[in-house]
Coordinates of C-alpha atoms and ligand atoms in Angstrom, one line a residue:
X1274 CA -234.3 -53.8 184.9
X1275 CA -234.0 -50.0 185.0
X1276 CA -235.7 -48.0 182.2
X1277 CA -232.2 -45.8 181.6
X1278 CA -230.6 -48.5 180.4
X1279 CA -233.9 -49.0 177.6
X1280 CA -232.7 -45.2 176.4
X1281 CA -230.7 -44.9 173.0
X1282 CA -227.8 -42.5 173.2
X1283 CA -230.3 -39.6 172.1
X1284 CA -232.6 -40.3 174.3
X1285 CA -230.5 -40.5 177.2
X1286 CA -228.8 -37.0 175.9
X1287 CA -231.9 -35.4 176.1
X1288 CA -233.0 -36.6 179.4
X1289 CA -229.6 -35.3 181.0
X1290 CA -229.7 -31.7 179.1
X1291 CA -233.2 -31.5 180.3
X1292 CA -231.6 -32.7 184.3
X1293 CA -234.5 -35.5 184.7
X1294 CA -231.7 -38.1 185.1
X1295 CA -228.0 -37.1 185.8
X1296 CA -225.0 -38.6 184.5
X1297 CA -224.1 -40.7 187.6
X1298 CA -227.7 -42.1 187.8
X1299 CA -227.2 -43.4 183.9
X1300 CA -223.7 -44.2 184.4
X1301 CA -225.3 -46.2 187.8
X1302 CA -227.7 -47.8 185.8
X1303 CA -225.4 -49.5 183.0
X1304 CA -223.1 -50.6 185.8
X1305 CA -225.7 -52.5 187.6
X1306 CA -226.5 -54.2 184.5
X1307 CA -223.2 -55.0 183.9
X1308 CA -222.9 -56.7 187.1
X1309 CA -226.4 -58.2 186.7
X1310 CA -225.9 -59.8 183.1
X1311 CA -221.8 -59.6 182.0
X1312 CA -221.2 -63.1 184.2
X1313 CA -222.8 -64.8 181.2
X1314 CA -222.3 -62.4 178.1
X1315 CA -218.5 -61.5 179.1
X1316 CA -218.6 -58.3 176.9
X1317 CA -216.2 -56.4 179.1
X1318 CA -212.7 -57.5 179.5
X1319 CA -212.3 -54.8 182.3
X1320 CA -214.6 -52.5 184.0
X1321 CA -213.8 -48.9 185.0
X1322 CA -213.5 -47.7 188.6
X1323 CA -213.8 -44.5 187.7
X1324 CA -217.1 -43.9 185.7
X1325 CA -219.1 -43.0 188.6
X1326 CA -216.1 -40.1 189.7
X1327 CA -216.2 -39.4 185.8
X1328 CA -219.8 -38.8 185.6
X1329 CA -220.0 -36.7 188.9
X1330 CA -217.4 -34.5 187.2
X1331 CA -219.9 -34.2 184.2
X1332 CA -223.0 -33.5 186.7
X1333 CA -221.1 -30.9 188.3
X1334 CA -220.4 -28.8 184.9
X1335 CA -223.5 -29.1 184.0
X1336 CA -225.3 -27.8 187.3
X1337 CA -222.8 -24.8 186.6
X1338 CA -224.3 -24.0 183.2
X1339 CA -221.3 -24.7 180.9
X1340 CA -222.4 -25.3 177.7
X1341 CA -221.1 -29.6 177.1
X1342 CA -221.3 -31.6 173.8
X1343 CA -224.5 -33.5 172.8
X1344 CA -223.5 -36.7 174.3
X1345 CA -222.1 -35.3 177.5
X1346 CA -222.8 -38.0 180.6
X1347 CA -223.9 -40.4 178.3
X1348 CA -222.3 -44.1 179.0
X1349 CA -219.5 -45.6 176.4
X1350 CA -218.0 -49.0 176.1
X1351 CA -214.6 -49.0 174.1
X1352 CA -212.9 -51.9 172.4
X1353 CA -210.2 -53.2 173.8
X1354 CA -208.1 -52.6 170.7
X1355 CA -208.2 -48.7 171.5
X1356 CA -205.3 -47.5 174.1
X1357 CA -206.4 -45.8 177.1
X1358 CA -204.6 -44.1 180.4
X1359 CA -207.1 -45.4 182.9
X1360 CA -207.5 -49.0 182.1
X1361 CA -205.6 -51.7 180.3
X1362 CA -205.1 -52.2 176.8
X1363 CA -204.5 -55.7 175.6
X1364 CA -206.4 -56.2 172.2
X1365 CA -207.5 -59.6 173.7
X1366 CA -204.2 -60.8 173.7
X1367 CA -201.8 -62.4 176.8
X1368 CA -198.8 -60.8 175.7
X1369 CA -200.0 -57.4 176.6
X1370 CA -202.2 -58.7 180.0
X1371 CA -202.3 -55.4 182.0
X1372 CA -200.7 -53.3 179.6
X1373 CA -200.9 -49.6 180.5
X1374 CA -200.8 -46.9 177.6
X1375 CA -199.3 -43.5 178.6
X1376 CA -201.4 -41.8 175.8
X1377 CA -204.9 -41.8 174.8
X1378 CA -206.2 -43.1 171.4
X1379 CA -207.3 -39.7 170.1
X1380 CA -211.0 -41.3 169.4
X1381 CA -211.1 -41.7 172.8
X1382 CA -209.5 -38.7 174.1
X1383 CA -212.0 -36.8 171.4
X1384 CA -214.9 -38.9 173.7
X1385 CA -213.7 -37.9 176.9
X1386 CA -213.4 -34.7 175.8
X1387 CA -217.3 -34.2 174.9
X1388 CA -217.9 -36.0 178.1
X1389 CA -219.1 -39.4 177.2
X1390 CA -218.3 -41.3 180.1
X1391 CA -215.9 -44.6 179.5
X1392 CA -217.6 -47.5 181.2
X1393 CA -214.9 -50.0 180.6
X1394 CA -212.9 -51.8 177.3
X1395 CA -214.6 -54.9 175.7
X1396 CA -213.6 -57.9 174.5
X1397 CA -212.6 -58.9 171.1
X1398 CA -210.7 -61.5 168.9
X1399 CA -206.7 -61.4 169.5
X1400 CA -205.6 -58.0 168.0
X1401 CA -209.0 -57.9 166.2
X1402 CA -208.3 -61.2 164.2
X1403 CA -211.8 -63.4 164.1
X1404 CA -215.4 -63.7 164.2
X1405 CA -216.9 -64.8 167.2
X1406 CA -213.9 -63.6 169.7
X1407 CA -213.5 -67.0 170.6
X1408 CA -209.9 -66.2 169.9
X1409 CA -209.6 -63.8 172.6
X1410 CA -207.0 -65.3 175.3
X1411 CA -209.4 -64.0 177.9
X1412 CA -212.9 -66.5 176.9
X1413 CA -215.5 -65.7 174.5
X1414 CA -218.3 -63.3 174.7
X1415 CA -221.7 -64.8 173.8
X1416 CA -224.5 -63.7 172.1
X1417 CA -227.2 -62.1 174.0
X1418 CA -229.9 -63.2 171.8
X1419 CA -228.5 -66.9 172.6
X1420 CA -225.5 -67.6 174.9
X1421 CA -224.5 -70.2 173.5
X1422 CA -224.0 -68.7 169.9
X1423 CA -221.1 -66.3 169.0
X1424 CA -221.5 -62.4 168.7
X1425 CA -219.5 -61.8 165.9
X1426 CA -215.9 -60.5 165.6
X1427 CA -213.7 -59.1 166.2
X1428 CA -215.9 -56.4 168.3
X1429 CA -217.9 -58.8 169.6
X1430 CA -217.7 -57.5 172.4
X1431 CA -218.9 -53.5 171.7
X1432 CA -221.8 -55.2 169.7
X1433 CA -222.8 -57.8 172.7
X1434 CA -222.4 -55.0 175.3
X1435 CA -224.7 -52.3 173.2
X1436 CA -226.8 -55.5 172.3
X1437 CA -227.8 -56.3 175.9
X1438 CA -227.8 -52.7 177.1
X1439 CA -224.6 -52.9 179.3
X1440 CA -223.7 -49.7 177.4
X1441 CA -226.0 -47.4 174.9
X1442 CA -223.0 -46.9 172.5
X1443 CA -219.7 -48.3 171.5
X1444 CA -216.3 -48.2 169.9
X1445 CA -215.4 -50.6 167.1
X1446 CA -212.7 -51.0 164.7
X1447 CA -213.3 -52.5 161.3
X1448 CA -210.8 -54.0 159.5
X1449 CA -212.6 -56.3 157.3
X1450 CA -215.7 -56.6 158.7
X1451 CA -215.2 -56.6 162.8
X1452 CA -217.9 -53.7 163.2
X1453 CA -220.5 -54.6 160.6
X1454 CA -220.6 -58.4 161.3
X1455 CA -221.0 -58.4 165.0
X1456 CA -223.7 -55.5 164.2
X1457 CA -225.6 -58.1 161.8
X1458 CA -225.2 -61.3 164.7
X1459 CA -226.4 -59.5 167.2
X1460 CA -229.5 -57.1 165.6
X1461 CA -227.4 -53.7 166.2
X1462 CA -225.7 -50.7 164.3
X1463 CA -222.2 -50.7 163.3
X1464 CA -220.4 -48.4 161.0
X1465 CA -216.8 -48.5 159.0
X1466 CA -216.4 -45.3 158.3
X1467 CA -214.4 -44.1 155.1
X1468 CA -211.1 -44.8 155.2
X1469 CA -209.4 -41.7 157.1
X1470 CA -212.2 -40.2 157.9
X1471 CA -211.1 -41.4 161.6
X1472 CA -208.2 -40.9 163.4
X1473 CA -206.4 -44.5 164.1
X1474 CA -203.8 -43.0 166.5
X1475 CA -204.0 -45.0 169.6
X1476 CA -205.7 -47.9 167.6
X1477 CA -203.5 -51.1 168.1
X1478 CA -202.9 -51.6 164.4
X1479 CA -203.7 -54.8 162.8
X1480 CA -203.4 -54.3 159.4
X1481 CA -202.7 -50.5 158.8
X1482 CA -204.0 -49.9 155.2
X1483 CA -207.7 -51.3 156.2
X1484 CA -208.5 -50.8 159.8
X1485 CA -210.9 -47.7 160.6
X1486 CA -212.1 -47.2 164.2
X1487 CA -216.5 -46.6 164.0
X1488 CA -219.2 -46.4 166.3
X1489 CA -221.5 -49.4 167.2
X1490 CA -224.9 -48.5 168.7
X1491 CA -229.0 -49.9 168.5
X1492 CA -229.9 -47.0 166.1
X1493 CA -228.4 -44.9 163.3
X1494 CA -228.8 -41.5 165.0
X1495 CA -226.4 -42.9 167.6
X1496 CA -224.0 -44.2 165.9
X1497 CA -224.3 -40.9 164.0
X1498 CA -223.5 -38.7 166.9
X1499 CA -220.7 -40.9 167.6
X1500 CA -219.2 -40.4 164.5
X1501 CA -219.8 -36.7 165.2
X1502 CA -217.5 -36.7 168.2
X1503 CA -214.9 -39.3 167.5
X1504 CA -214.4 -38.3 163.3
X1505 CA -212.6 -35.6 161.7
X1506 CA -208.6 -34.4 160.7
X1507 CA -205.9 -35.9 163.1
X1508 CA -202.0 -34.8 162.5
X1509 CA -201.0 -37.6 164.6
X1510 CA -202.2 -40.3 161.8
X1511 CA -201.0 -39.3 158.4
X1512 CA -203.4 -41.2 156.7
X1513 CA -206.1 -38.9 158.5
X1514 CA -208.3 -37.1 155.6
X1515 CA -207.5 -33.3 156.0
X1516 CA -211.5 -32.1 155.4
X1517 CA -214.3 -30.8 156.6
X1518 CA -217.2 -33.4 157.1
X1519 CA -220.8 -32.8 157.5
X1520 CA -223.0 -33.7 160.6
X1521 CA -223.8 -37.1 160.4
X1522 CA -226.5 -36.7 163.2
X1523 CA -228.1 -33.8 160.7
X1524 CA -227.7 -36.8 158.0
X1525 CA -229.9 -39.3 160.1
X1526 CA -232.4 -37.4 161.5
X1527 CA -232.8 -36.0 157.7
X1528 CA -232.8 -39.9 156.3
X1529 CA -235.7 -40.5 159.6
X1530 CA -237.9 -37.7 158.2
X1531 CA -238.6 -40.4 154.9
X1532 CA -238.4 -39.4 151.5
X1533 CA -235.0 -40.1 151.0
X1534 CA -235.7 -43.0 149.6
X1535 CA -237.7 -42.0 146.7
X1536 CA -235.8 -42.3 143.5
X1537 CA -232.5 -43.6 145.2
X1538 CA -230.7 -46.0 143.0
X1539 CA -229.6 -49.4 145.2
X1540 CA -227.3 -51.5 143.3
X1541 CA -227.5 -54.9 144.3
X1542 CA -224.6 -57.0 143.0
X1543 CA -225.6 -59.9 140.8
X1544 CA -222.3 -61.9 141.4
X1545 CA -222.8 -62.1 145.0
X1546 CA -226.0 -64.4 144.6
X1547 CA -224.0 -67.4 143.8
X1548 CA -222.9 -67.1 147.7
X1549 CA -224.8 -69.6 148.8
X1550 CA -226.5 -67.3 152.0
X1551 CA -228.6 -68.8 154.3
X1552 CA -232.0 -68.8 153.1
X1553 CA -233.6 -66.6 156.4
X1554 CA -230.7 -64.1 155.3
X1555 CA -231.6 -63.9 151.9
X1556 CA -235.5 -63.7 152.6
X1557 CA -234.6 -61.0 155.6
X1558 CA -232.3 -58.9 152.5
X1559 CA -235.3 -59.0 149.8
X1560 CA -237.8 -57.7 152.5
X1561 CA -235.6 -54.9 152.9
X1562 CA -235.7 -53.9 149.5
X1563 CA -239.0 -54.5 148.7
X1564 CA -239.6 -52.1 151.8
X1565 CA -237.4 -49.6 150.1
X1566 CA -238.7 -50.1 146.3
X1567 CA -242.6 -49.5 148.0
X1568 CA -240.8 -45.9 148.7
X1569 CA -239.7 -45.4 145.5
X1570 CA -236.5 -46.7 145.8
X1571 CA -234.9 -48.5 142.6
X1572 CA -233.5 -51.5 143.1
X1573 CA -230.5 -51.6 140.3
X1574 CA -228.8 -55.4 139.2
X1575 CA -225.1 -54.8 139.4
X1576 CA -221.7 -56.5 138.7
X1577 CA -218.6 -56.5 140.9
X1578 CA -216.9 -59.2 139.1
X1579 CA -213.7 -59.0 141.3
X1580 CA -215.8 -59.2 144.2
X1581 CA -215.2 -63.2 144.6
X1582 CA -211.5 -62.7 145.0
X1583 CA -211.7 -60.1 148.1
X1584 CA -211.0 -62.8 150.8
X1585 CA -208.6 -64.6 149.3
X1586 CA -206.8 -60.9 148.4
X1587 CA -207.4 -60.1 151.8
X1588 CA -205.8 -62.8 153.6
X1589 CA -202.6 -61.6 151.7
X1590 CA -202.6 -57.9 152.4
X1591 CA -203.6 -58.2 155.7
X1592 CA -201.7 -61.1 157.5
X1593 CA -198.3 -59.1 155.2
X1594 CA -199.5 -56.2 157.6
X1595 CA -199.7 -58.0 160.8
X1596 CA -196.8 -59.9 160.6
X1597 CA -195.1 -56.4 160.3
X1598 CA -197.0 -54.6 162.9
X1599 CA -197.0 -57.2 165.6
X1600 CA -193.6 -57.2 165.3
X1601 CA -193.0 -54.7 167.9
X1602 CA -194.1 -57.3 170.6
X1603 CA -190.5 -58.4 170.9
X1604 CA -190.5 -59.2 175.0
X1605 CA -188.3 -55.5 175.7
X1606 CA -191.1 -52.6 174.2
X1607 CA -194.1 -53.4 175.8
X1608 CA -195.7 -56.2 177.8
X1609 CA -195.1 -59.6 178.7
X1610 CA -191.2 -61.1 179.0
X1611 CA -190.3 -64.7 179.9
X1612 CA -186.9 -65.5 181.5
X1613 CA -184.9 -67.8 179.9
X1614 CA -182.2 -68.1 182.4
X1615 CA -179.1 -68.0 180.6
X1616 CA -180.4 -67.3 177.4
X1617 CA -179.9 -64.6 174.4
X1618 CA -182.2 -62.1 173.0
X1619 CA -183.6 -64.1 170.6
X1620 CA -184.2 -66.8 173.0
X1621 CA -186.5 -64.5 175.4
X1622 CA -188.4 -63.0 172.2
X1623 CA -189.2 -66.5 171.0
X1624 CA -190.1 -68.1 173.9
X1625 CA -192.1 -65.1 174.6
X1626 CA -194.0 -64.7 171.5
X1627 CA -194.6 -68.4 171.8
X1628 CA -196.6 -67.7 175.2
X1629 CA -197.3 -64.3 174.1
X1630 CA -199.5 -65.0 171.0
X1631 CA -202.4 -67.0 170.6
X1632 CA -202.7 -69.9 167.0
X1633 CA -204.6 -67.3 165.2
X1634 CA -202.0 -64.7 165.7
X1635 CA -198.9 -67.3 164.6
X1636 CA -201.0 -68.7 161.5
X1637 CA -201.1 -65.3 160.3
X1638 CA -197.3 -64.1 161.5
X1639 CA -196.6 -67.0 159.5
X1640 CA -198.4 -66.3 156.3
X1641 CA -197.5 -63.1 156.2
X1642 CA -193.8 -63.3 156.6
X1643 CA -194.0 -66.1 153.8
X1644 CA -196.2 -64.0 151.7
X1645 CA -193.7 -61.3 152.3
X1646 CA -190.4 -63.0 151.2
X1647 CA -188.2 -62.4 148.5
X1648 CA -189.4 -64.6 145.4
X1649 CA -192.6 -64.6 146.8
X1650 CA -193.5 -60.8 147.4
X1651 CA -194.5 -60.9 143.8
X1652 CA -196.6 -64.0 143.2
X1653 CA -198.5 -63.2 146.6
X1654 CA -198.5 -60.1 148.1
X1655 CA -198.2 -58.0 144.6
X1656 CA -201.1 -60.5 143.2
X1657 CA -203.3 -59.8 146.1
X1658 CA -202.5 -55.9 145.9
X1659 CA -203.6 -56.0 142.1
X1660 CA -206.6 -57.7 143.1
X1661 CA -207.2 -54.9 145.6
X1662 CA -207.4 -51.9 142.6
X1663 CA -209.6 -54.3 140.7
X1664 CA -212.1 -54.2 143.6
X1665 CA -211.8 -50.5 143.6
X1666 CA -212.5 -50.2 140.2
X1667 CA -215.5 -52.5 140.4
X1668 CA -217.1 -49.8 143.2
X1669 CA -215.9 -46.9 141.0
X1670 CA -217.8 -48.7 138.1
X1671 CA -220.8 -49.2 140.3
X1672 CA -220.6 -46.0 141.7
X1673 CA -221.4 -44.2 138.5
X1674 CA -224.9 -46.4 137.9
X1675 CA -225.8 -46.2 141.7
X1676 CA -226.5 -43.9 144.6
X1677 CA -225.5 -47.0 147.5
X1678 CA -224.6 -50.8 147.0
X1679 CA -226.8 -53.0 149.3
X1680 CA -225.7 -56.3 150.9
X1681 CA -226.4 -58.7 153.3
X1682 CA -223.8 -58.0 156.1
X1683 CA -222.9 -61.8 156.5
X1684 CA -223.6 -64.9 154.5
X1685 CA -225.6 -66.5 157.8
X1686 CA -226.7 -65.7 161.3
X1687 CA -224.9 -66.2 164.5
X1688 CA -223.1 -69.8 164.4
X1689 CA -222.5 -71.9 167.7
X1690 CA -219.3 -71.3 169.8
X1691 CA -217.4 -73.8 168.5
X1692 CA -218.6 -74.5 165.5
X1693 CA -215.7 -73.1 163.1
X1694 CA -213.1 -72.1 165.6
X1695 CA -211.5 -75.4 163.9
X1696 CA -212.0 -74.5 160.6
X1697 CA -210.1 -71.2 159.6
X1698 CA -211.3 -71.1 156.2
X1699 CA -214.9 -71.6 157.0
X1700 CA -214.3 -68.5 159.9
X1701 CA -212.2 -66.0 157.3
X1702 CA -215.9 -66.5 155.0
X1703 CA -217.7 -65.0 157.5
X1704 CA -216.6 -61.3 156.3
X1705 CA -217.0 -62.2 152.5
X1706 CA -219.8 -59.1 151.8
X1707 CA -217.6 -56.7 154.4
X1708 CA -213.8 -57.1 153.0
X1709 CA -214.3 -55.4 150.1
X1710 CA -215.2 -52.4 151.5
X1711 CA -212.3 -52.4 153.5
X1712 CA -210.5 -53.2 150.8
X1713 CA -211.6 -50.0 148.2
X1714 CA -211.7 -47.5 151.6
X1715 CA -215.1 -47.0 151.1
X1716 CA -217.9 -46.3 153.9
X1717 CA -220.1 -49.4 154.8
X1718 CA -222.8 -49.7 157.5
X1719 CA -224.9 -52.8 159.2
X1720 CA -228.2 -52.1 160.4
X1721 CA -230.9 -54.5 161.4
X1722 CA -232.9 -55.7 158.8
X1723 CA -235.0 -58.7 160.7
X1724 CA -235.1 -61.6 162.2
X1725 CA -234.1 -65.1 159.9
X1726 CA -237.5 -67.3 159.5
X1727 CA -235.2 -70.1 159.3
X1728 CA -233.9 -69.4 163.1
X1729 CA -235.4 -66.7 164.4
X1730 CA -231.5 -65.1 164.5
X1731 CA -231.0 -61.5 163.4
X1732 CA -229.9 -60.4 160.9
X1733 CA -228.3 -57.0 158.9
X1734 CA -228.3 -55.5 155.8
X1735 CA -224.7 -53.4 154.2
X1736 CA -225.5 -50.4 153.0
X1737 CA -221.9 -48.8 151.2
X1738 CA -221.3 -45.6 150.1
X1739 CA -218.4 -43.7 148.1
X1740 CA -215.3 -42.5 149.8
X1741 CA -216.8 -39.6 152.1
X1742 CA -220.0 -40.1 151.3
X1743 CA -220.9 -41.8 155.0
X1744 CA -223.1 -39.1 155.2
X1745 CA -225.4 -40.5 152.7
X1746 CA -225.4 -44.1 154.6
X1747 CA -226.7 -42.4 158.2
X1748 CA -229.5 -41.1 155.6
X1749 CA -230.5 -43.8 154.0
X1750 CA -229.8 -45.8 157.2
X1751 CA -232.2 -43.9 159.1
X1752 CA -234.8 -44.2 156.2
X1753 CA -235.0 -47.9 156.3
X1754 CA -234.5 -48.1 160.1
X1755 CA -237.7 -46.2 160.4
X1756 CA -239.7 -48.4 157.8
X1757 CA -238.9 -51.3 159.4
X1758 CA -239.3 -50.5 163.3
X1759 CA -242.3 -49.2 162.0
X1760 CA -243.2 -52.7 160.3
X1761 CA -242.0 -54.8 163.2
X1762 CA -244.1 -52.7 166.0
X1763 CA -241.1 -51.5 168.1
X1764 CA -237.0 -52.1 167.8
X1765 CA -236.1 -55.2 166.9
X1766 CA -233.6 -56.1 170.5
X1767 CA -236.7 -55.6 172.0
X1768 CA -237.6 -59.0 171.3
X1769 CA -234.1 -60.1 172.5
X1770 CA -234.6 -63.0 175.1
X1771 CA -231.8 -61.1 176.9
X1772 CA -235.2 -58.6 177.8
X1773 CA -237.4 -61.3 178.7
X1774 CA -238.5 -61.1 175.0
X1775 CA -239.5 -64.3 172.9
X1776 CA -238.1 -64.2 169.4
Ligands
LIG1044 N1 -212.8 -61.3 160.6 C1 -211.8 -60.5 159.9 C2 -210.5 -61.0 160.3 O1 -210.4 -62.0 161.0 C3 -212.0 -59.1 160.1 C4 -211.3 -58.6 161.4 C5 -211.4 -57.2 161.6 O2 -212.2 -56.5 160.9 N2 -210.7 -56.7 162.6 O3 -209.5 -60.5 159.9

């Protein structure tokens, strides 16, 4: 195995402003290893024929002394859930199989534009609505700790692609939980940003008033600089947060430096022990804070009363959302179309959604329609959206006592494909400690915080923040990261079998 593909994004930045390894030679190196390894981890749905040409390009502009962004020839991977000209878009669903955007997502045209170089779109749940991507229509991806487990979801594929070094860095979308949970399966970085602090134009909306597009990486500071290039005001989503934002590189390499830690107040939320988390991930969660209490760190006992209700809220508000966004996949505006010879209208969008759309996608057409009717709007969707400012006030509330709210980013460590693909309910728990961050807007990140005694699995601890405070989570981020690579002798996917390592 090449030693580029070992780099982190900062590494690999550095190495290519300082010309000991060119763009094509890194962009070379991940494409090997995608051919080498992606047979059994399926992270990519589709792999770009034109990263080498793109890379060259890069190269070239370099050699001529133009000054290019900090990433510039650096490798990315980008969900499939983000709309690109170059390759297809089909948010792991058949009905848009080969789908061609005419426009960029503007996180991706804001990469292209500081030269990171698209490797290819991974694979994820059907329009970003699972776990473990076992609900993709195109196969699972699997774990690269062990292939036979699932790596999360909806972005399992970003997280399995950074995970086993097909790519350095990757684009997510988090909508309840797709970017921190694959993080925490699969012993990387994943952030949900603040909501509007990214642009979702060009992100295939599942649920509009929760999803945020973030960066997924195998350290803070890259996820960080990703942020960097991809955040920021966009006119073409009017939701977009019209403001400045600091560097959130600046913010990690601060939070790396240590002290940050001293005399931070953690608030760890008393209702959430009643879980019922797997013991390795509660053992892995109190490590991490004793790690940050020996720094002076205090470790504050919360309550988020309303916390308990967040899935069940959720599963309101967001399939109410779907069913109303995936309505535009009527058989005439974009992708597939059946012929029903002789047939109406109706008869060609039914029979086509029916093709079209995987169970997952109809259970949640279906609840959300119902949820939506008239009778029911109130009982259900109202209910939930009451619940919702409840949540919100339960982080306000917390907010004023605390500096960040600590978690463990899932209640267990990667399950077994199909282990809960049959059991919906069991699958929707998964996200219990990420949902109500989507829910109150607030900034949340998953970083590595061990491995589980129980299984040897890893496993990540939630760090949130307040709205437009993601700054202060690539600092404190950063702070722990350092402790613990420190404790554990070396980065944690080090030991990933994947690398010959023995967990
Ligand atoms: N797992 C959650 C769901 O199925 C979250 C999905 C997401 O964040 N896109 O809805």
């Amino acid at each position: 195995m090449s030693d580029i593909i070992r780099l982190t994004a900062a590494e690999l930045a550095a190495e290519l402003r300082a010309g000991s390894i060119s763009s094509v030679e890194a962009t070379r190196a991940h494409l090997d290893r995608i051919a080498a390894v992606d047979g059994d981890v399926h992270a990519f749905l589709h792999v770009s024929d034109a990263a080498l040409e793109v890379a060259a390009g890069i190269d070239a502009r370099r050699a001529a002394g133009e000054e290019l962004g900090e990433l510039a020839g650096v490798p990315l991977a980008i969900k499939d859930v983000l709309v690109t000209t170059d390759m297809p878009s089909t948010s792991g669903s058949r009905i848009l199989e080969g789908f061609m955007s005419p426009y960029d997502a503007t996180v991706v045209a804001r990469a292209r534009a500081a030269g990171l170089v698209p490797l290819g779109k991974t694979n994820m749940d059907e329009f970003a609505m699972g776990s473990s991507t076992e609900h993709s229509a195109y196969g699972p991806t699997r774990n690269p700790w062990d292939l036979d487990r699932i790596p999360g979801g909806s972005g399992g594929g970003s997280a399995a692609a950074v995970a086993a070094f097909e790519a350095p860095i990757a684009l997510g979308s988090d909508t309840g939980g797709s970017i921190r949970q694959p993080a925490h399966v699969t012993g990387t970085v994943g952030v949900k940003p603040t909501y509007g602090g990214v642009s979702r134009y060009g992100s295939i909306a599942l649920a509009s008033s929760l999803d945020q597009v973030g960066p997924v990486s195998r350290t803070v500071l890259d996820s960080a600089l990703l942020h960097d290039v991809i955040g920021g005001h966009d006119p073409h989503d009017s939701t977009s947060l019209a403001q400045e934002w600091p560097s959130f590189a600046a913010a990690a390499r601060e939070g790396a430096r240590g002290d940050v830690l001293a005399g931070l107040r953690v608030g760890v939320i008393r209702e959430l022990a009643d879980i019922g988390f797997q013991p390795g991930v509660s053992a892995s969660f109190r490590a991490s804070l004793a790690a940050m209490e020996a720094q002076g760190a205090e470790i504050v006992d919360i309550s988020a009363p309303h916390f308990e209700y967040g899935v069940a809220a959720y599963y309101l508000i967001l399939p109410a959302e779907a069913s109303s966004n995936l309505a535009k996949f009527d058989s005439v505006r974009f992708g597939m179309r059946l012929d029903v010879p002789g047939g109406t209208v109706e008869d060609v969008m039914s029979v086509t959604r029916d093709a079209g759309f995987g169970d997952e996608v109809k259970r949640r057409i279906i609840l959300g329609t119902y949820a939506l009717s008239a009778g029911y709007y109130d009982a259900y969707y109202g209910s939930a959206q009451k619940v919702r400012t409840l949540i919100q006030r339960d982080f306000d509330e917390a907010f004023a006592a605390v500096d960040v709210i600590a978690t463990p980013s899932a209640p267990t460590t990667a399950f077994r494909l199909g282990e809960q693909i049959d059991n919906p309910l069991q699958m929707y728990l998964n996200d219990v400690t990420t949902i109500p961050v989507n829910l109150a807007g607030v900034p949340g990140i998953s970083i590595p915080s061990g491995l589980s005694d129980d299984d040897g699995l890893p496993v990540g601890i939630q760090f949130v923040a307040p709205a437009r405070e993601d700054a202060r989570l690539y600092r404190v981020g950063a702070a722990l990261e350092a402790l613990l690579v420190d404790s554990w002798g070396g980065p944690l996917l080090d030991r990933a079998p994947i690398l010959g390592g023995a967990r």
